[in-house]
CSV table of C-alpha atoms and ligand atoms in Angstrom, one decimal:
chain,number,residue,atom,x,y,z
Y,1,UNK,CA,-35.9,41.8,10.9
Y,2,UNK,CA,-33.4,40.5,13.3
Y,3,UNK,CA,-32.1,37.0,12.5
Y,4,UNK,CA,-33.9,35.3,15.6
Y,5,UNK,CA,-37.5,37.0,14.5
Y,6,UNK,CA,-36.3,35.9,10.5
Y,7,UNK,CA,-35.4,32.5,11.9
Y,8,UNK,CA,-38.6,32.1,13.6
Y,9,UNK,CA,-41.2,33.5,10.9
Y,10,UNK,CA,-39.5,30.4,8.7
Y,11,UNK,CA,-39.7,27.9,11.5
Y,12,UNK,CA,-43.7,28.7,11.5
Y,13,UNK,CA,-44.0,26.8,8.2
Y,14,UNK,CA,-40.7,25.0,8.2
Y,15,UNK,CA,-39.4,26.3,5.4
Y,16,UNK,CA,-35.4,27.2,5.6
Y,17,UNK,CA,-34.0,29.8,3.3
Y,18,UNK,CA,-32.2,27.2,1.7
Y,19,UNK,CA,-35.8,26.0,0.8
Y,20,UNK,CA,-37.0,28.7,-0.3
Y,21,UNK,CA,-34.0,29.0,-2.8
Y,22,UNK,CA,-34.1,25.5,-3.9
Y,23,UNK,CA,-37.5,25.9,-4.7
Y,24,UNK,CA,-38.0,29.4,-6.1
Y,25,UNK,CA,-34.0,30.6,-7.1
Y,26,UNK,CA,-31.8,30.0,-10.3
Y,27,UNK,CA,-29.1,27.8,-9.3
Y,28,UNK,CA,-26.5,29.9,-10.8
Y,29,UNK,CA,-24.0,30.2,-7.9
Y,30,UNK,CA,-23.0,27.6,-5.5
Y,31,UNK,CA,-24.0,29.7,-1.9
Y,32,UNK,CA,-22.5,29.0,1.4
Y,33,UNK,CA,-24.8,27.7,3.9
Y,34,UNK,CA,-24.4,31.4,5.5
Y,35,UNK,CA,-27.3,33.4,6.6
Y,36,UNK,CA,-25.8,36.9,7.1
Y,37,UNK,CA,-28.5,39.5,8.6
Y,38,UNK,CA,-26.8,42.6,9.9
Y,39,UNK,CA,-23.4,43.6,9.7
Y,40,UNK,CA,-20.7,47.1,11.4
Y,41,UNK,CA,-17.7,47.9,10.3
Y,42,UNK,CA,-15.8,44.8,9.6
Y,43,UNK,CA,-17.7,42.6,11.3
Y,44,UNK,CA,-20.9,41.0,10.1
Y,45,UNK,CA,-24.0,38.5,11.8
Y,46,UNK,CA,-25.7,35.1,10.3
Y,47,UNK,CA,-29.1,34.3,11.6
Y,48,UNK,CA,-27.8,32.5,14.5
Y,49,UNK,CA,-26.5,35.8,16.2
Y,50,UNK,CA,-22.4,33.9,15.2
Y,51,UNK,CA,-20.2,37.2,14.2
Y,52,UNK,CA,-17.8,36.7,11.8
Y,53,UNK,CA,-14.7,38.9,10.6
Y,54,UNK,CA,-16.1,40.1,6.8
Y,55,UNK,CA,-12.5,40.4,5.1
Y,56,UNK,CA,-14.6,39.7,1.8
Y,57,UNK,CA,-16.6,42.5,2.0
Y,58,UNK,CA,-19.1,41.0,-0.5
Y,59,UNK,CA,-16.3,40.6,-2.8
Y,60,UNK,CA,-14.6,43.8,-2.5
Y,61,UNK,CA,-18.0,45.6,-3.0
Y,62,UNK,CA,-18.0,47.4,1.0
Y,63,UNK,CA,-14.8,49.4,0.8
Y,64,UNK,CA,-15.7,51.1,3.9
Y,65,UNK,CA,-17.4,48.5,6.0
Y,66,UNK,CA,-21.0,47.3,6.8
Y,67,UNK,CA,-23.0,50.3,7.8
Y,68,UNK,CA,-20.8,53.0,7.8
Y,69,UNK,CA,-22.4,55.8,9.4
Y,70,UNK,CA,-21.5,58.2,6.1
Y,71,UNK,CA,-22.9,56.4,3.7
Y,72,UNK,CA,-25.8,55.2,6.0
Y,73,UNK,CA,-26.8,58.9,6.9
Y,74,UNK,CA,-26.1,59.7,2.9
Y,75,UNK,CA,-28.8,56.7,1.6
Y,76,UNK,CA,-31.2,58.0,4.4
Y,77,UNK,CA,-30.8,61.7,3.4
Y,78,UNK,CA,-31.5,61.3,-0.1
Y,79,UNK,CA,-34.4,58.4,0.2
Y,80,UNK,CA,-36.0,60.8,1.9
Y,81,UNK,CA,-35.8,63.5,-1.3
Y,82,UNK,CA,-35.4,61.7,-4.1
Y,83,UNK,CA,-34.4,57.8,-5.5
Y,84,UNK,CA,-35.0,58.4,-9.4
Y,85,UNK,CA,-35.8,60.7,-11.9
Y,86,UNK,CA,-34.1,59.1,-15.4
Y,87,UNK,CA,-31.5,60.6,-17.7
Y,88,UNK,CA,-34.1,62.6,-19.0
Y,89,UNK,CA,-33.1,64.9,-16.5
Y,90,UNK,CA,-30.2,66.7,-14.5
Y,91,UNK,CA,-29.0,64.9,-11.5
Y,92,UNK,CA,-27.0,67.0,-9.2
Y,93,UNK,CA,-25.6,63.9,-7.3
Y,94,UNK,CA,-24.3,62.8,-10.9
Y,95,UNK,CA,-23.0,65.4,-11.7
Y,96,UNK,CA,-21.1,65.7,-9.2
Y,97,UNK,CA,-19.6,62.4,-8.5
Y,98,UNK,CA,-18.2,62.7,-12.2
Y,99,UNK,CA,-16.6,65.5,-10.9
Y,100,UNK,CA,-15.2,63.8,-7.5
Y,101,UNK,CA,-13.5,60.7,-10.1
Y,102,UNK,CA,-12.6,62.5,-12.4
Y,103,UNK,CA,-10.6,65.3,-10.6
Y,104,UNK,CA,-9.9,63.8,-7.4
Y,105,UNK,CA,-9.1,60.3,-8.5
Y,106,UNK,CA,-8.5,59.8,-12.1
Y,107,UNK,CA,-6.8,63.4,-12.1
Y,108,UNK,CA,-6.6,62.9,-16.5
Y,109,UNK,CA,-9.7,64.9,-18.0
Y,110,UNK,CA,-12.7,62.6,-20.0
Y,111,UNK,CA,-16.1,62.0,-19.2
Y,112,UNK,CA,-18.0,59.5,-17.2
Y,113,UNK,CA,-21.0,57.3,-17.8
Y,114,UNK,CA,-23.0,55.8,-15.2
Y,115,UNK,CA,-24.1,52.4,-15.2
Y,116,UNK,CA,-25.4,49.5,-12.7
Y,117,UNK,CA,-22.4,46.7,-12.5
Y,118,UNK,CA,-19.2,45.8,-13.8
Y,119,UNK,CA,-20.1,44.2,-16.5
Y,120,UNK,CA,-22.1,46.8,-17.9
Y,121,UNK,CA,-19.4,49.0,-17.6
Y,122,UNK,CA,-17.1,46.8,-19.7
Y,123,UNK,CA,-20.2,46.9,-22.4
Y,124,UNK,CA,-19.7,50.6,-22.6
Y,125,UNK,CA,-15.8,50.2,-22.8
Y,126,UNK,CA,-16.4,47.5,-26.0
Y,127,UNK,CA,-19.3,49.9,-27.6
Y,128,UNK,CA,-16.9,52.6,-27.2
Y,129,UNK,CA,-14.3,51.0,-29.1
Y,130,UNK,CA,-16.5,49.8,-31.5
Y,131,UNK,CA,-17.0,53.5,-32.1
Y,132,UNK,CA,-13.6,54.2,-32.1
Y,133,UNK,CA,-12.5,51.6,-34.7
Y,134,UNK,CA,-15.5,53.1,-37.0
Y,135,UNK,CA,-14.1,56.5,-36.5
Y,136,UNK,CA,-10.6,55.2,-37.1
Y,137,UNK,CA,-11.0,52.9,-40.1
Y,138,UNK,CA,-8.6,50.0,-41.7
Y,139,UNK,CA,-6.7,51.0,-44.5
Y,140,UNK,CA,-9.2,49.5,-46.9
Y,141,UNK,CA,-12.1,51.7,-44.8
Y,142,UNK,CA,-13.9,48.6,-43.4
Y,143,UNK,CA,-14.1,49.5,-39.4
Y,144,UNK,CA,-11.7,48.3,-36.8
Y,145,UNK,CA,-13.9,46.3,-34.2
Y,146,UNK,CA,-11.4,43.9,-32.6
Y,147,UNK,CA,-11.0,44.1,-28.5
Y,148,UNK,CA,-7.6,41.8,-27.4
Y,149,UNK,CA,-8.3,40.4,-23.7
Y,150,UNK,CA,-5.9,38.1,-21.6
Y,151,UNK,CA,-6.0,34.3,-20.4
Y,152,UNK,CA,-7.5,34.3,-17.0
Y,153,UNK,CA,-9.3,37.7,-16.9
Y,154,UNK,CA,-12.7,38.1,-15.9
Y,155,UNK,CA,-14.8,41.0,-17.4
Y,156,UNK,CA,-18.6,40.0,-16.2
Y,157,UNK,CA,-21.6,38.2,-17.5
Y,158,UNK,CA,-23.4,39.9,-19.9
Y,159,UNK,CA,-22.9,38.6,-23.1
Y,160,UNK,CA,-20.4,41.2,-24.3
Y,161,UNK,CA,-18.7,41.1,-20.9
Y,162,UNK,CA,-18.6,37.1,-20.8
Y,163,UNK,CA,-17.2,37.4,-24.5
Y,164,UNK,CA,-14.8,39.5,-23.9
Y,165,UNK,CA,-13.2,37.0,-20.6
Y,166,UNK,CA,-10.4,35.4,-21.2
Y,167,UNK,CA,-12.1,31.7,-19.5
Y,168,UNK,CA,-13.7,29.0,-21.6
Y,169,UNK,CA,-15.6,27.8,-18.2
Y,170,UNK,CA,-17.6,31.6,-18.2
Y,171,UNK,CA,-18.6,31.1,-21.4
Y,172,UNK,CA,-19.0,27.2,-22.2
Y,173,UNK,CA,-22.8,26.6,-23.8
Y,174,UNK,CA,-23.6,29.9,-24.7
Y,175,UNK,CA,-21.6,30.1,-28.1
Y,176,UNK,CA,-21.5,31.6,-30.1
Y,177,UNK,CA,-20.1,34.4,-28.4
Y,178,UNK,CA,-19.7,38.0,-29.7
Y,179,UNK,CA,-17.7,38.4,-32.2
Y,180,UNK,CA,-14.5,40.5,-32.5
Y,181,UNK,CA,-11.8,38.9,-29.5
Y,182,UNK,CA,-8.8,37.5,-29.4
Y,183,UNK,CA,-7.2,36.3,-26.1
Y,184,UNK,CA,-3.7,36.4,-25.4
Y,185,UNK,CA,-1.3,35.2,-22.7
Y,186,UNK,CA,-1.0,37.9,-19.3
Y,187,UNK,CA,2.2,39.9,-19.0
Y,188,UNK,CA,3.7,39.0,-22.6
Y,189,UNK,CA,4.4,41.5,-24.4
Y,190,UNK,CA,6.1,40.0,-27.6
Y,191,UNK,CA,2.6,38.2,-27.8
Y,192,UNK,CA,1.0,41.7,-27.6
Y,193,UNK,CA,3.1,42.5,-30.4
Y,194,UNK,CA,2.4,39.4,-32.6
Y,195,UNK,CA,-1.1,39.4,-32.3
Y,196,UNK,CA,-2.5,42.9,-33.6
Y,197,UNK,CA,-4.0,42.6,-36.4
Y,198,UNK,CA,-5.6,45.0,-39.3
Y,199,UNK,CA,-9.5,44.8,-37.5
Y,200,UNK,CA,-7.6,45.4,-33.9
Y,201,UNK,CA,-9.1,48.5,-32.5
Y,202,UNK,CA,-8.4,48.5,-28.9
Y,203,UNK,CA,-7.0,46.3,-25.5
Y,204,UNK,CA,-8.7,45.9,-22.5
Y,205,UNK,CA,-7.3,44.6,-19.3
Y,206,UNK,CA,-7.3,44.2,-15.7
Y,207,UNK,CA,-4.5,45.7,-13.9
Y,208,UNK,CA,-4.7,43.0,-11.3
Y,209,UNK,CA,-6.9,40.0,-12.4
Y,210,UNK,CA,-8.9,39.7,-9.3
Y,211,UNK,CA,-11.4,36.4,-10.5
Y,212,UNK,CA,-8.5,34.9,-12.1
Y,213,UNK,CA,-6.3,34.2,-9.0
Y,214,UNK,CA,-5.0,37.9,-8.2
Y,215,UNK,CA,-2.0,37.8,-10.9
Y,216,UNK,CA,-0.6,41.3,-11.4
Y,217,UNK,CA,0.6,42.8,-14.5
Y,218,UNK,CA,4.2,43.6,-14.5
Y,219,UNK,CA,5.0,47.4,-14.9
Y,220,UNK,CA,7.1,46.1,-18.2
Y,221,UNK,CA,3.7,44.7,-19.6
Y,222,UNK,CA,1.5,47.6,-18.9
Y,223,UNK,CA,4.7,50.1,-20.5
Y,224,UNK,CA,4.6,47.1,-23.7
Y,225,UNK,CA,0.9,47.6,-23.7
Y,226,UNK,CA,0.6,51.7,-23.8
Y,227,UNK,CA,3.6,51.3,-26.0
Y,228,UNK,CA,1.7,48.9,-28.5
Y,229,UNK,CA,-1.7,50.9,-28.5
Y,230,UNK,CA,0.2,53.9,-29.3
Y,231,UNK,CA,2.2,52.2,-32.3
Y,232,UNK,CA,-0.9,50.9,-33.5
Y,233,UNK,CA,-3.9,53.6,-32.5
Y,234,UNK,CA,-5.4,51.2,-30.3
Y,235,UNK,CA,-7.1,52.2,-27.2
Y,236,UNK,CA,-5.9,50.8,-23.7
Y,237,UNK,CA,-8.7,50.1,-21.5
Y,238,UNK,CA,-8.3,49.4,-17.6
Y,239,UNK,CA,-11.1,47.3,-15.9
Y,240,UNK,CA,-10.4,48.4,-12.3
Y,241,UNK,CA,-14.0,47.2,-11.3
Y,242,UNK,CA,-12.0,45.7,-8.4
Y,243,UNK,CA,-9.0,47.1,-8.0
Y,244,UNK,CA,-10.5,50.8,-8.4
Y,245,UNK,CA,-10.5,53.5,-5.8
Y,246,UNK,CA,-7.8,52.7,-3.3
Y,247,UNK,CA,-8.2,49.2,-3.0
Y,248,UNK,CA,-5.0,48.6,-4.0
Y,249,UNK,CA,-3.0,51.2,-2.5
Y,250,UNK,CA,-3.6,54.1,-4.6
Y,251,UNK,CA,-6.6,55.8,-6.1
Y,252,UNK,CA,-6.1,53.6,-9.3
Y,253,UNK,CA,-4.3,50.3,-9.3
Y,254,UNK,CA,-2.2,51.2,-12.6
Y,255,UNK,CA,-0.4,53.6,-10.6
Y,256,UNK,CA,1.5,51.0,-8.1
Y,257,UNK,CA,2.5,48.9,-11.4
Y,258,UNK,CA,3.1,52.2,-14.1
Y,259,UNK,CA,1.7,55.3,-13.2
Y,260,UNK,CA,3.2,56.7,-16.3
Y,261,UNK,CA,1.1,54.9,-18.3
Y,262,UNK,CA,-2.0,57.1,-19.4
Y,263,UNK,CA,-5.5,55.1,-20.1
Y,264,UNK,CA,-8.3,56.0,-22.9
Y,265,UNK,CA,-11.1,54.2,-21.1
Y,266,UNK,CA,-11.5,53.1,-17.5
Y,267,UNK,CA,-14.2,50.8,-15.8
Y,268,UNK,CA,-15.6,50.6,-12.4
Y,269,UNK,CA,-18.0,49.4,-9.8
Y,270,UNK,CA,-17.8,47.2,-7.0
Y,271,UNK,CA,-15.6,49.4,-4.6
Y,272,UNK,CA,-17.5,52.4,-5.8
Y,273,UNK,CA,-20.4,52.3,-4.4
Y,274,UNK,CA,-20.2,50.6,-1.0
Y,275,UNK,CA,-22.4,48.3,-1.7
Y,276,UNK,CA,-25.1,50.4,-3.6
Y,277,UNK,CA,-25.4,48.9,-7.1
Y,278,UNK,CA,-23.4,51.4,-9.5
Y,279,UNK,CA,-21.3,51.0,-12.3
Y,280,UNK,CA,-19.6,53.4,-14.4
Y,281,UNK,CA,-16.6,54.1,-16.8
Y,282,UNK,CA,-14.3,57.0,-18.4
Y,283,UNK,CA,-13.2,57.8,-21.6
Y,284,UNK,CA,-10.6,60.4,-21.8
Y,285,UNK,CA,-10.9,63.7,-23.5
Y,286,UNK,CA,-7.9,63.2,-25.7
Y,287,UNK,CA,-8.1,63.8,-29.3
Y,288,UNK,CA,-8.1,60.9,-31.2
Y,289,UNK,CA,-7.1,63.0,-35.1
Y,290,UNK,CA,-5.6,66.1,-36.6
Y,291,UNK,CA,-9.1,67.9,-36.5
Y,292,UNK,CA,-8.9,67.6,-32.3
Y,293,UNK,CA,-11.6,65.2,-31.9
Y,294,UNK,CA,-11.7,63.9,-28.7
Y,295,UNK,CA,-12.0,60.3,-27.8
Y,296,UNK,CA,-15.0,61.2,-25.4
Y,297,UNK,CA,-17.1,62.9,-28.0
Y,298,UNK,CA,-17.5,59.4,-30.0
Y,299,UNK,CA,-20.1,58.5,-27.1
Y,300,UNK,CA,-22.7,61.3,-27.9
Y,301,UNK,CA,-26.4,62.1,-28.2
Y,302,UNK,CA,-27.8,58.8,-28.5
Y,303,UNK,CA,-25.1,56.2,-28.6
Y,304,UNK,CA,-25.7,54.3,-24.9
Y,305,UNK,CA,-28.4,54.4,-22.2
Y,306,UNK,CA,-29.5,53.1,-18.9
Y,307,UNK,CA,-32.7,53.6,-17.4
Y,308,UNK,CA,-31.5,53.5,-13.6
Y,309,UNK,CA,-27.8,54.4,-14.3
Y,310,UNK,CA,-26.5,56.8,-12.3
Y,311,UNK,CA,-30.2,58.0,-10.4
Y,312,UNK,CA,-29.7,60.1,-7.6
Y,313,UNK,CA,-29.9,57.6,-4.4
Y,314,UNK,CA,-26.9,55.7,-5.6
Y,315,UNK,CA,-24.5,58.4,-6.6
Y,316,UNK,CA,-25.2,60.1,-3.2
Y,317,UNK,CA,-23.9,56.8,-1.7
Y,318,UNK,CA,-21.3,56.7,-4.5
Y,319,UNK,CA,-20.4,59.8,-3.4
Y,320,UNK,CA,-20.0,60.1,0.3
Y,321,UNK,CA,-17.8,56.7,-0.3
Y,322,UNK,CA,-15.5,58.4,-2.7
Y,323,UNK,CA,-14.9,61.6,-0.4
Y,324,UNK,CA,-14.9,59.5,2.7
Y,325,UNK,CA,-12.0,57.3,1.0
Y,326,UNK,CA,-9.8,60.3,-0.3
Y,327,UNK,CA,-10.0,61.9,3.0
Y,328,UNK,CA,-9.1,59.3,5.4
Y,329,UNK,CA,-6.1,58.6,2.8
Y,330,UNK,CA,-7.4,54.9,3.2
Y,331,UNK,CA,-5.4,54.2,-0.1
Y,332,UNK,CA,-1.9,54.7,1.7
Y,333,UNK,CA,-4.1,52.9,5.1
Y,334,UNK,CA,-4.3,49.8,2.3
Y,335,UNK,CA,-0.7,50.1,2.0
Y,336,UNK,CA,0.7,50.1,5.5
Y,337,UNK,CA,-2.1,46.9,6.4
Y,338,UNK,CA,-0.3,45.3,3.1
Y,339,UNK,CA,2.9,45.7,4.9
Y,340,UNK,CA,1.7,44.1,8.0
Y,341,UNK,CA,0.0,41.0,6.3
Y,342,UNK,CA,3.0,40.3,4.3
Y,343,UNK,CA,5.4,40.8,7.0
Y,344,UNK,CA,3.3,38.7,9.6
Y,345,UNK,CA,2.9,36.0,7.0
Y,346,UNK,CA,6.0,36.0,6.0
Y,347,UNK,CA,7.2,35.2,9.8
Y,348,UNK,CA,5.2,31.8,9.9
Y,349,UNK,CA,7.2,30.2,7.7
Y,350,UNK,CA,4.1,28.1,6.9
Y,351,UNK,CA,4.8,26.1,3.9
Y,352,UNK,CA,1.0,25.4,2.8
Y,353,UNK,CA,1.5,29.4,1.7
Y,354,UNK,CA,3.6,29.4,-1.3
Y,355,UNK,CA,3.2,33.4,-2.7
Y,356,UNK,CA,1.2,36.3,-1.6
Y,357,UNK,CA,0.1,38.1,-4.6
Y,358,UNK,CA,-1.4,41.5,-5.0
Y,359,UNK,CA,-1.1,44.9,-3.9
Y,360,UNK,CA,-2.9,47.2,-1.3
Y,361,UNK,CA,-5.9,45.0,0.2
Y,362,UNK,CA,-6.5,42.9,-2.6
Y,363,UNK,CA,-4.0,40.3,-1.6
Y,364,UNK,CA,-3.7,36.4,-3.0
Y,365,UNK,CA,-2.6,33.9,-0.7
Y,366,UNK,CA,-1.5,31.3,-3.2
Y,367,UNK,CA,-1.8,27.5,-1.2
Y,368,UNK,CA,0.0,24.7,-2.0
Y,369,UNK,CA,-2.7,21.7,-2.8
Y,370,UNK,CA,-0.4,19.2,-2.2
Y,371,UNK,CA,-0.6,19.9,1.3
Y,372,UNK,CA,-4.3,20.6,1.7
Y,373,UNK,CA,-6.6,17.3,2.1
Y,374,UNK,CA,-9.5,17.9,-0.4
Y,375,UNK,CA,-12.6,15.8,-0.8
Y,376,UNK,CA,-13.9,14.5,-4.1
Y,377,UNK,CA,-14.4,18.1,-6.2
Y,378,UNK,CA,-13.3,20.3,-4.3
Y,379,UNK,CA,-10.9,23.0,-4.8
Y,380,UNK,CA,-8.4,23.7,-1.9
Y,381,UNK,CA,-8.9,26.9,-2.0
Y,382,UNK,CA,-13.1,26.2,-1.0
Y,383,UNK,CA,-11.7,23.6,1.4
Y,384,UNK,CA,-9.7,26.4,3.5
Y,385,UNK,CA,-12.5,29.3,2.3
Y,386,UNK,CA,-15.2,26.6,4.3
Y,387,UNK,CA,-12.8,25.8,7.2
Y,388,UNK,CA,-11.8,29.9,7.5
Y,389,UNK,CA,-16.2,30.1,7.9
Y,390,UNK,CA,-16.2,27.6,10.7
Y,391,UNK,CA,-13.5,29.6,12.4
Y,392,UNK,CA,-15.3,32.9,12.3
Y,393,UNK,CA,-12.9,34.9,9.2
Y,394,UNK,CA,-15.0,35.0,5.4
Y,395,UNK,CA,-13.1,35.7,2.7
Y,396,UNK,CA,-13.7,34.5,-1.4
Y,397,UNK,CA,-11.2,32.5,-3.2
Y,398,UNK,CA,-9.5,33.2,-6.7
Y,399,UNK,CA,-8.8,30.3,-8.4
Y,400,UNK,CA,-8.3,26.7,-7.2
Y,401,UNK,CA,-5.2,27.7,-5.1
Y,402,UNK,CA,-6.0,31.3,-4.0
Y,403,UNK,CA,-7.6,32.5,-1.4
Y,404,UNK,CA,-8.4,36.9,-1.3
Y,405,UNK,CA,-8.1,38.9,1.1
Y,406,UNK,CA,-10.2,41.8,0.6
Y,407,UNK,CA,-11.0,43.4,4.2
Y,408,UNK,CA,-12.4,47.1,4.1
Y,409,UNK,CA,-10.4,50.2,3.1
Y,410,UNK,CA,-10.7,51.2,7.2
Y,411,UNK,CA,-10.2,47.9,8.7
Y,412,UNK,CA,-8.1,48.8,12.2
Y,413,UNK,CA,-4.6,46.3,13.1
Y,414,UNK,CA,-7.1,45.0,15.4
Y,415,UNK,CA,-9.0,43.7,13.0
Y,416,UNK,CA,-6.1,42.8,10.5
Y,417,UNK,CA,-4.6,41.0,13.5
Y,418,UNK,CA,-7.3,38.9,14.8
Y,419,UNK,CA,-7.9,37.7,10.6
Y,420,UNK,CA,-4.4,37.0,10.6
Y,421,UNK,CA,-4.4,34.4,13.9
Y,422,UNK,CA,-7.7,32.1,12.6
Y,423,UNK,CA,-6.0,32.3,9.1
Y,424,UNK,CA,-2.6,30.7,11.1
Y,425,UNK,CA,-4.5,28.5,13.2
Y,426,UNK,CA,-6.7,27.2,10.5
Y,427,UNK,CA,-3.7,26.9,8.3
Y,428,UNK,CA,-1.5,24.7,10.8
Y,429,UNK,CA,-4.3,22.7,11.9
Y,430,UNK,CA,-5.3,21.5,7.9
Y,431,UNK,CA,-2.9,18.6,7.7
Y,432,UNK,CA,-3.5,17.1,11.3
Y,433,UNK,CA,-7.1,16.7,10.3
Y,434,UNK,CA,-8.1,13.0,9.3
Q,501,PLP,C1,-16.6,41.7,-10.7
Q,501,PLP,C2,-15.9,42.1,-11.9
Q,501,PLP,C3,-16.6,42.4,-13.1
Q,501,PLP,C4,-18.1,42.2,-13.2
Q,501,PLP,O1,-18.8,43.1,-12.3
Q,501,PLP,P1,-20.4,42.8,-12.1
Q,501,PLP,O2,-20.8,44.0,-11.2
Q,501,PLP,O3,-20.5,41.5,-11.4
Q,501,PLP,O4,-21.0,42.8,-13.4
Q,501,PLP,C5,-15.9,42.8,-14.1
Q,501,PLP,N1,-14.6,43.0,-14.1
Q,501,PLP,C6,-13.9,42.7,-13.0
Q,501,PLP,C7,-12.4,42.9,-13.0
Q,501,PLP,C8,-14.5,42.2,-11.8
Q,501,PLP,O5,-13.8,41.9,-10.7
């Protein structure tokens, strides 16, 4: 339904969505008053026929765009054959979207398992080395089962996910959490070092924390990491849910900070699908003891399930996103737009912008409160992320002080260009208002 027709079947019994959520919604997320209804490329439509410039791409979830004809003509192919069978049975789309990750992106050999979201994802990465720490014992025998996480990361909502996040707000009033974490300052390694203990059995993190304010790791920290799981038989596990397939300038965002580095697990989903709800992560085939077992094989027959994961209609979509990004090259496209933010912003001289953070297309632009007029409870970052709405350019914040830029993977100079000019004007016009 077109957002005039929506607007009007609403008006009949004057209800307003917002009604409607009020009255029959959770109020688990504090929504915009932003009716979006159709969207192309990087542009997308509220209710009211205003267009606005997406460069949040429901938070770095449409890597190619609204609508992309690809992935449109993919979903409509296989709606049309097939949505969902169940693990029960052999899904060719699975099959071989495991195949496109694995050998086209991740290019290390292991084994994929499908799941809905992020956060599920991470589950399997904290079951799998759960697995692992019973396979690989403590001295005494009793199973390693401790995951080490950082201050400010952001791993999801389910209650492993949530436990594992390194932020007392995600987690405040549902204690107690899952057992078996220990958080530990970002980028410091000596901490790293200090904190493994007997019951550690593997360390998770994000290569950029995206939630957390876009902070990267430094390519000494993620070396100190590898280094430390190695010294200790630990597994290192990557959450690229966000910063996965070319977001961030290269198929996987470890390889702009330390490509050397190689990962035991890996999770994903957000950029993956294009905005079809699919999760997934990787073990990798390594072997984990003298006999030659491998790491992968810990997961077997049995030992994790989903009902929908992986089912045919969103793998096809998973997959026509994953080719379409590795033949366009948009990883080295996120690269060369990175170059032209940083450069443009760089010439304003604006001193409300204090860093940009980030690499590729998921880019920080760290404010300076101090200079940013904020009304009783609210952050500055929501302050500029409201005024940015007004003026026609969406994009999320991270953080109090950070605001993300996350266009598409294919967004055009155009496009970057136009973001770029409400982004200055809304900037310079912040301390003029009253
Ligand atoms: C968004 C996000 C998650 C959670 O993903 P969901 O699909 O919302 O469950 C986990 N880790 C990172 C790094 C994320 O950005």
């Amino acid at each position: 339904m077109r957002g005039s027709a929506l607007a009007f079947a609403l008006s009949h019994d004057s209800m307003t969505i917002a009604d409607l959520y009020s009255q029959h919604v959770l109020a688990t997320y504090g929504r915009f008053p932003l009716v979006p209804v159709r969207g192309e490329g990087c542009r997308l439509w509220d209710d009211q026929e205003k267009c606005y410039l997406d460069f949040c791409t429901g938070i770095a979830v449409c890597s190619l765009g609204h609508c992309h004809p690809r992935v449109v003509a993919a979903i409509r192919e296989q709606a049309g054959k097939l949505l969902h069978v169940s693990n029960l049975y052999q899904i060719p789309q699975q099959a071989q979207l495991a195949e496109e990750i694995i050998t086209r992106h991740v290019h290390i050999p292991g084994k994929v398992f499908f799941a809905n979201s992020g956060a599920e994802a991470n589950d399997g990465l904290i079951k799998s080395a759960r697995r692992f720490g019973h396979r690989r014992p403590q001295a005494d025998g009793s199973p390693r089962f401790e995951v080490i996480t950082f201050h400010q990361s952001f791993h999801g909502r389910t209650l492993g996910s949530m436990s594992a996040t390194g932020q007392t707000k995600i987690q405040e009033g549902f204690d107690p959490l899952l057992p078996g974490f220990r958080y530990l300052p970002f980028n410091d390694g000596a901490a790293l070092d200090a904190g493994i203990g007997p019951a550690t059995a593997a360390v998770m993190l994000e290569p950029i924390q995206g939630e957390g304010g876009v902070n990267c790791a430094t390519p000494e920290f993620l070396r100190a990491v590898a280094a430390i799981c190695k010294k200790h038989d630990l597994l290192l596990m990557l959450d690229e849910v966000q910063t996965g397939f070319g977001r961030c300038g290269d198929a996987m965002a470890w390889r702009m900070i330390a490509p050397e580095i190689h990962p035991d697990g890996i999770s994903w989903a957000k950029g993956m699908g294009g905005g079809v709800p699919i999760g997934a992560f990787w073990l990798n085939d390594r072997a984990i003891d003298d006999a030659g077992t491998p790491l992968s094989s810990l997961m077997g027959p049995g030992s994790h399930g989903s009902t929908y994961g992986g089912n045919p209609l969103v793998c096809a979509a998973s997959l026509a996103v994953l080719q379409e990004i590795r033949e366009q090259e948009l990883a080295t496209h996120a690269i060369l737009m990175e170059v032209r933010i940083r450069e443009t912003i760089r010439s304003w001289n604006l001193p409300v912008i204090t860093e940009v953070r980030g690499h590729g297309l998921l880019l920080g632009i760290h404010l300076d409160p101090a200079r940013i007029p904020t009304p009783e409870g609210k952050t500055a970052a929501l302050v500029v992320v409201s005024q940015l709405m007004e003026h026609g350019l969406l994009v999320p914040p991270a953080g109090p002080h950070t605001i993300r830029l996350l266009p598409p993977l294919n967004v055009t100079v155009a496009e970057i260009d136009e973001a770029l000019g409400i982004l200055k004007l809304t900037l310079e016009g912040l301390g003029t208002r009253d």
